[in-house]
């Protein structure tokens, strides 16, 4: 029960905010939860954002870009593993089918912030904007989290 | 006396049954127990490992210095956004599952496969952020190539972007090293802190 309340508070606190273009309701149908940014050692210029993205609508949407005020660039990457060798693959378009939830998580799909303008510390809030097809933008704040002691970013 | 004889005559069957069961159990337990202690390394990797000397921010560090301790060796780089920090966080969290006195018998080593950007100072500070018992090492490109070869670690620079930034593809195994300095287990980067702690504990005993 307590946990559920915490989840709800966290979701509210994450403050999913919509700045939108297409007067349509596409943004209302998209929601973000469990958004975290990985705290990195001081001086590092990249980090990753993890979150769940849900498309509650009845049409597929396409994630085609991302940005953050805190970094020069933001790119969706997928960690692929083959024969014990891991590679990052830049994803230029991610389809989220109607009713589908997509998990951005460690060792899988993640939003990479490249060229951090400053160190991010646990507790900080990082603004992130996702860009979808039809000029739909979704803004949210992701909390920086220290994964050393709670390394499991999973939530499902 | 007669009664004793009677029981004596009837018991052998079930006594024998129990005896066989106990024997069977002991044999399988011994087998299981020895299996638990045998290195768990895929055939292809049975020859990997061995000593090396690389450089930390405090000078040369050799694997030989960690004899008597059980460790986790990982190859990565400081610009790595996902797998390396995830693996190092998991190793750190695994260490935290041990008592302080036990932790003194554990070590972690991060070997940079990006020596062009990762100086010994940089990779040492990076590794120490995750845990004080994780040592970050770098070296000359030749030294890194040699150690990577010993451990059958493949790595490859991806194409650089306009700003000259690049990522690397690399083997993501965590090599578990026993007290004699041998590779005794290979864990994937998705291994949880519990998984890593369990394997470390097995070799610590």
Coordinates of C-alpha atoms in Angstrom, one line a residue:
Chain A
X1 CA 0.0 0.0 0.0
X2 CA 2.8 2.3 1.1
X3 CA 4.7 1.4 -2.0
X4 CA 1.7 2.1 -4.2
X5 CA 1.4 5.6 -2.7
X6 CA 5.0 6.2 -3.2
X7 CA 4.7 5.2 -6.8
X8 CA 1.8 7.6 -7.3
X9 CA 3.6 10.4 -5.5
X10 CA 6.6 9.8 -7.6
X11 CA 4.6 9.8 -10.8
X12 CA 3.0 13.1 -9.9
X13 CA 6.3 14.5 -8.8
X14 CA 7.9 13.5 -12.1
X15 CA 5.5 16.0 -13.5
X16 CA 4.8 14.9 -16.9
X17 CA 4.2 18.1 -18.8
X18 CA 3.1 18.6 -22.2
X19 CA 4.3 21.3 -24.6
X20 CA 2.7 20.4 -27.8
X21 CA 2.1 21.3 -31.2
X22 CA -0.5 19.4 -33.0
X23 CA -3.6 20.4 -31.3
X24 CA -4.5 16.7 -31.3
X25 CA -4.7 14.6 -28.3
X26 CA -1.7 12.5 -29.1
X27 CA 0.2 13.8 -26.1
X28 CA -2.6 12.9 -23.7
X29 CA -2.3 9.4 -24.7
X30 CA 1.4 9.2 -24.0
X31 CA 2.7 8.9 -20.4
X32 CA 6.1 8.6 -18.8
X33 CA 6.8 7.0 -15.5
X34 CA 9.8 5.8 -13.4
X35 CA 12.1 8.3 -15.0
X36 CA 15.6 8.3 -13.7
X37 CA 19.0 9.6 -14.7
X38 CA 22.1 7.8 -13.7
X39 CA 24.4 9.7 -11.5
X40 CA 27.9 9.5 -12.9
X41 CA 31.4 10.1 -11.4
X42 CA 32.3 13.8 -11.5
X43 CA 33.7 15.0 -14.8
X44 CA 32.0 12.5 -17.0
X45 CA 30.3 13.9 -20.1
X46 CA 27.7 11.2 -20.8
X47 CA 24.9 9.6 -18.8
X48 CA 21.7 7.6 -19.5
X49 CA 18.1 8.3 -18.8
X50 CA 15.8 5.4 -18.0
X51 CA 12.0 5.5 -18.0
X52 CA 8.8 3.8 -19.0
X53 CA 6.8 5.2 -21.9
X54 CA 3.2 4.1 -22.4
X55 CA 1.0 4.7 -25.4
X56 CA -2.5 4.6 -24.2
X57 CA -3.9 5.7 -27.5
X58 CA -5.3 3.6 -30.4
X59 CA -2.6 4.6 -32.9
X60 CA 1.0 3.9 -33.1
X61 CA 3.4 6.8 -32.4
X62 CA 7.0 7.1 -33.3
X63 CA 9.7 8.5 -31.1
X64 CA 12.0 10.3 -33.5
X65 CA 14.2 12.5 -31.4
X66 CA 15.0 13.8 -27.9
X67 CA 16.8 16.7 -26.2
X68 CA 17.8 18.0 -22.8
X69 CA 18.8 21.4 -21.6
X70 CA 21.6 19.7 -19.7
X71 CA 23.4 18.1 -22.6
X72 CA 24.5 19.0 -26.1
X73 CA 22.7 16.0 -27.5
X74 CA 20.3 13.2 -26.6
X75 CA 20.0 10.0 -28.5
X76 CA 18.1 6.8 -28.1
X77 CA 20.5 3.9 -28.0
X78 CA 19.9 0.2 -27.7
X79 CA 22.5 -2.0 -26.0
X80 CA 22.8 -5.1 -28.2
X81 CA 24.8 -8.1 -27.1
X82 CA 26.2 -10.8 -29.3
X83 CA 28.6 -13.5 -28.2
X84 CA 29.4 -11.6 -25.0
X85 CA 30.2 -8.4 -26.9
X86 CA 28.1 -5.4 -26.3
X87 CA 27.4 -2.6 -28.8
X88 CA 25.4 0.5 -28.7
X89 CA 23.0 1.0 -31.6
X90 CA 21.6 4.4 -32.3
X91 CA 17.8 4.2 -32.8
X92 CA 16.6 6.9 -35.0
X93 CA 13.0 5.9 -34.8
X94 CA 11.2 3.8 -32.1
X95 CA 7.7 2.7 -32.8
X96 CA 5.3 2.5 -29.8
X97 CA 2.2 0.6 -30.9
X98 CA -1.2 1.3 -29.6
X99 CA -1.5 0.2 -26.0
X100 CA 2.2 -0.6 -25.8
X101 CA 4.6 0.2 -23.0
X102 CA 8.3 0.6 -23.7
X103 CA 10.9 0.3 -21.0
X104 CA 14.1 2.2 -21.2
X105 CA 16.3 0.3 -18.9
X106 CA 19.9 -0.7 -18.0
X107 CA 21.4 -3.0 -20.6
X108 CA 18.5 -2.3 -23.0
X109 CA 17.1 0.8 -24.7
X110 CA 18.2 4.0 -23.0
X111 CA 18.3 7.7 -23.7
X112 CA 21.9 8.8 -23.8
X113 CA 22.7 12.3 -22.8
X114 CA 25.9 13.2 -24.7
X115 CA 28.1 16.2 -23.8
X116 CA 26.8 17.0 -20.3
X117 CA 27.1 20.7 -19.5
X118 CA 27.6 20.0 -15.8
X119 CA 27.8 17.1 -13.3
X120 CA 24.5 15.7 -12.3
X121 CA 24.1 14.6 -8.7
X122 CA 21.6 12.3 -7.0
X123 CA 18.4 14.3 -6.3
X124 CA 18.8 16.7 -9.2
X125 CA 16.0 17.0 -11.7
X126 CA 16.9 16.8 -15.4
X127 CA 14.5 18.2 -18.0
X128 CA 14.0 15.9 -20.9
X129 CA 12.0 16.4 -24.1
X130 CA 11.0 13.6 -26.4
X131 CA 9.9 14.4 -29.9
X132 CA 7.4 12.2 -31.7
X133 CA 6.0 12.2 -35.2
X134 CA 3.4 14.9 -36.0
X135 CA 5.5 17.4 -34.0
X136 CA 4.3 16.0 -30.7
X137 CA 6.6 16.9 -27.8
X138 CA 6.6 15.4 -24.4
X139 CA 8.5 17.0 -21.6
X140 CA 9.3 15.5 -18.3
X141 CA 11.7 15.8 -15.4
X142 CA 13.9 12.8 -14.6
X143 CA 15.4 12.5 -11.1
X144 CA 19.1 11.8 -10.9
X145 CA 19.6 8.6 -8.9
X146 CA 22.7 7.0 -7.4
X147 CA 22.6 3.5 -8.7
X148 CA 25.5 2.2 -6.6
X149 CA 23.4 1.1 -3.7
X150 CA 20.1 0.6 -5.5
X151 CA 21.4 -0.6 -8.8
X152 CA 18.3 -2.3 -10.0
X153 CA 16.5 0.3 -12.1
X154 CA 13.9 -2.3 -13.1
X155 CA 10.3 -1.6 -12.3
X156 CA 8.3 -4.2 -14.0
Chain B
X1 CA 17.1 -63.4 22.2
X2 CA 14.7 -65.0 19.8
X3 CA 13.0 -61.7 19.4
X4 CA 16.3 -60.0 18.6
X5 CA 17.0 -62.6 16.0
X6 CA 13.6 -62.0 14.5
X7 CA 14.1 -58.3 14.0
X8 CA 17.6 -59.0 12.9
X9 CA 16.2 -61.1 10.2
X10 CA 13.6 -58.6 9.1
X11 CA 15.6 -55.4 9.2
X12 CA 18.2 -55.9 6.5
X13 CA 15.8 -54.8 3.7
X14 CA 14.9 -51.4 5.0
X15 CA 18.3 -50.9 6.7
X16 CA 19.9 -51.6 3.3
X17 CA 17.4 -49.3 1.7
X18 CA 18.3 -46.4 4.0
X19 CA 21.9 -47.2 3.6
X20 CA 21.7 -47.0 -0.1
X21 CA 19.7 -43.8 0.1
X22 CA 22.3 -42.2 2.4
X23 CA 25.2 -43.4 0.2
X24 CA 23.5 -42.1 -2.9
X25 CA 22.8 -38.8 -1.2
X26 CA 26.4 -38.5 -0.1
X27 CA 27.8 -39.3 -3.5
X28 CA 25.5 -36.9 -5.2
X29 CA 26.2 -34.2 -2.6
X30 CA 30.0 -34.7 -3.0
X31 CA 29.5 -34.5 -6.7
X32 CA 27.4 -31.4 -6.5
X33 CA 29.8 -29.9 -4.0
X34 CA 32.8 -30.5 -6.2
X35 CA 30.8 -29.1 -9.1
X36 CA 30.1 -26.0 -7.1
X37 CA 33.8 -25.4 -6.7
X38 CA 34.9 -26.3 -10.2
X39 CA 35.5 -23.3 -12.4
X40 CA 32.4 -22.4 -14.4
X41 CA 33.9 -21.2 -17.6
X42 CA 32.7 -22.0 -21.1
X43 CA 35.2 -24.3 -23.0
X44 CA 36.1 -21.5 -25.3
X45 CA 37.3 -19.4 -22.4
X46 CA 39.0 -22.2 -20.4
X47 CA 42.4 -20.8 -21.0
X48 CA 41.7 -17.1 -20.4
X49 CA 43.2 -15.0 -17.7
X50 CA 46.6 -14.7 -16.2
X51 CA 48.7 -12.0 -14.5
X52 CA 49.2 -8.6 -15.9
X53 CA 50.6 -5.3 -14.7
X54 CA 48.8 -2.0 -15.6
X55 CA 48.8 1.5 -14.2
X56 CA 46.5 3.2 -11.6
X57 CA 46.7 6.8 -10.4
X58 CA 49.2 5.5 -7.7
X59 CA 51.5 3.7 -10.2
X60 CA 51.7 0.1 -11.4
X61 CA 49.2 -2.5 -10.2
X62 CA 49.6 -6.2 -10.8
X63 CA 47.1 -9.0 -10.5
X64 CA 49.6 -10.9 -8.4
X65 CA 49.0 -8.4 -5.6
X66 CA 45.5 -9.8 -5.1
X67 CA 46.5 -13.4 -4.3
X68 CA 44.4 -14.7 -1.5
X69 CA 41.5 -12.4 -2.5
X70 CA 38.5 -13.0 -4.7
X71 CA 37.7 -10.4 -7.4
X72 CA 35.7 -9.3 -10.3
X73 CA 37.6 -8.0 -13.4
X74 CA 35.7 -6.0 -16.0
X75 CA 36.9 -4.3 -19.2
X76 CA 35.2 -1.0 -20.1
X77 CA 35.7 2.7 -20.5
X78 CA 34.7 5.9 -18.7
X79 CA 32.7 7.3 -21.6
X80 CA 30.5 4.2 -21.6
X81 CA 27.0 5.4 -20.7
X82 CA 25.1 2.2 -19.8
X83 CA 26.7 -1.2 -19.5
X84 CA 29.9 -0.2 -17.7
X85 CA 28.3 1.9 -15.0
X86 CA 25.6 -0.7 -14.6
X87 CA 28.1 -3.5 -14.2
X88 CA 30.3 -1.5 -11.9
X89 CA 27.3 -0.5 -9.8
X90 CA 26.3 -4.1 -9.6
X91 CA 29.8 -5.2 -8.5
X92 CA 29.8 -2.4 -5.9
X93 CA 26.4 -3.4 -4.6
X94 CA 27.5 -7.0 -4.5
X95 CA 30.5 -6.0 -2.4
X96 CA 28.2 -4.1 0.0
X97 CA 26.4 -7.4 0.7
X98 CA 29.5 -8.6 2.6
X99 CA 30.7 -7.6 6.1
X100 CA 33.5 -5.1 6.2
X101 CA 36.0 -7.8 7.3
X102 CA 34.9 -9.9 4.3
X103 CA 35.2 -7.0 1.9
X104 CA 38.9 -6.8 2.7
X105 CA 39.2 -10.1 0.8
X106 CA 37.4 -8.8 -2.3
X107 CA 38.6 -6.6 -5.1
X108 CA 37.3 -5.2 -8.4
X109 CA 39.4 -4.1 -11.4
X110 CA 38.2 -2.0 -14.3
X111 CA 40.6 -2.2 -17.2
X112 CA 40.1 0.6 -19.7
X113 CA 39.9 -0.5 -23.3
X114 CA 40.0 3.2 -24.3
X115 CA 43.5 4.2 -23.2
X116 CA 43.6 7.1 -25.7
X117 CA 41.0 8.9 -23.6
X118 CA 41.3 7.1 -20.2
X119 CA 44.5 8.1 -18.4
X120 CA 45.3 6.0 -15.3
X121 CA 44.2 8.9 -13.2
X122 CA 40.9 9.3 -14.9
X123 CA 39.9 5.6 -14.9
X124 CA 41.1 5.2 -11.2
X125 CA 38.9 8.0 -10.0
X126 CA 36.0 6.7 -12.1
X127 CA 36.3 3.2 -10.7
X128 CA 36.7 4.4 -7.1
X129 CA 33.4 6.3 -7.4
X130 CA 31.6 3.0 -7.6
X131 CA 33.5 1.4 -4.7
X132 CA 36.7 2.0 -2.8
X133 CA 37.7 -1.6 -3.6
X134 CA 37.4 -1.2 -7.3
X135 CA 40.6 -0.2 -9.0
X136 CA 40.7 1.5 -12.3
X137 CA 43.6 0.7 -14.5
X138 CA 44.9 1.9 -17.9
X139 CA 48.1 1.6 -19.8
X140 CA 49.6 2.0 -23.2
X141 CA 47.5 0.9 -26.1
X142 CA 49.9 -2.1 -26.6
X143 CA 49.6 -3.1 -22.9
X144 CA 45.8 -3.0 -23.1
X145 CA 45.8 -5.0 -26.3
X146 CA 48.0 -7.6 -24.6
X147 CA 45.8 -8.0 -21.5
X148 CA 42.6 -8.0 -23.6
X149 CA 44.1 -10.8 -25.7
X150 CA 44.9 -12.8 -22.5
X151 CA 41.3 -12.5 -21.5
X152 CA 39.8 -12.9 -25.0
X153 CA 38.2 -9.5 -24.7
X154 CA 37.3 -8.0 -28.1
X155 CA 36.8 -4.2 -28.4
X156 CA 36.2 -1.9 -31.3
X157 CA 35.8 1.8 -31.7
X158 CA 32.6 2.9 -33.3
X159 CA 32.7 5.8 -35.8
X160 CA 33.3 9.1 -34.2
X161 CA 30.7 11.9 -34.5
X162 CA 31.3 15.4 -35.7
X163 CA 32.7 16.4 -32.3
X164 CA 35.1 13.5 -32.3
X165 CA 33.2 11.6 -29.7
X166 CA 33.0 7.9 -30.1
X167 CA 31.7 4.8 -28.3
X168 CA 33.2 1.4 -28.2
X169 CA 31.7 -2.1 -28.6
X170 CA 33.3 -4.4 -26.1
X171 CA 33.1 -7.8 -24.4
X172 CA 30.9 -7.3 -21.4
X173 CA 31.8 -10.3 -19.2
X174 CA 32.7 -9.9 -15.6
X175 CA 35.6 -12.3 -14.9
X176 CA 35.6 -13.8 -11.5
X177 CA 39.1 -14.4 -10.2
X178 CA 39.8 -16.8 -7.3
X179 CA 42.4 -16.6 -4.6
X180 CA 45.0 -18.2 -6.8
X181 CA 44.5 -15.6 -9.5
X182 CA 42.6 -17.9 -11.9
X183 CA 39.5 -17.0 -13.9
X184 CA 36.8 -19.3 -12.3
X185 CA 33.6 -17.8 -13.6
X186 CA 32.3 -15.5 -16.3
X187 CA 29.2 -13.5 -15.6
X188 CA 27.2 -11.5 -18.1
X189 CA 26.6 -7.8 -17.6
X190 CA 23.0 -8.5 -16.6
X191 CA 24.1 -10.4 -13.6
X192 CA 22.4 -8.9 -10.5
X193 CA 24.3 -7.8 -7.4
X194 CA 22.8 -11.0 -5.7
X195 CA 24.2 -13.2 -8.5
X196 CA 27.6 -11.6 -8.3
X197 CA 27.7 -11.7 -4.4
X198 CA 26.7 -15.4 -4.5
X199 CA 29.5 -16.3 -6.9
X200 CA 32.1 -14.2 -5.0
X201 CA 31.0 -15.9 -1.7
X202 CA 31.4 -19.3 -3.2
X203 CA 35.0 -18.6 -4.1
X204 CA 35.7 -16.8 -0.9
X205 CA 35.0 -19.8 1.2

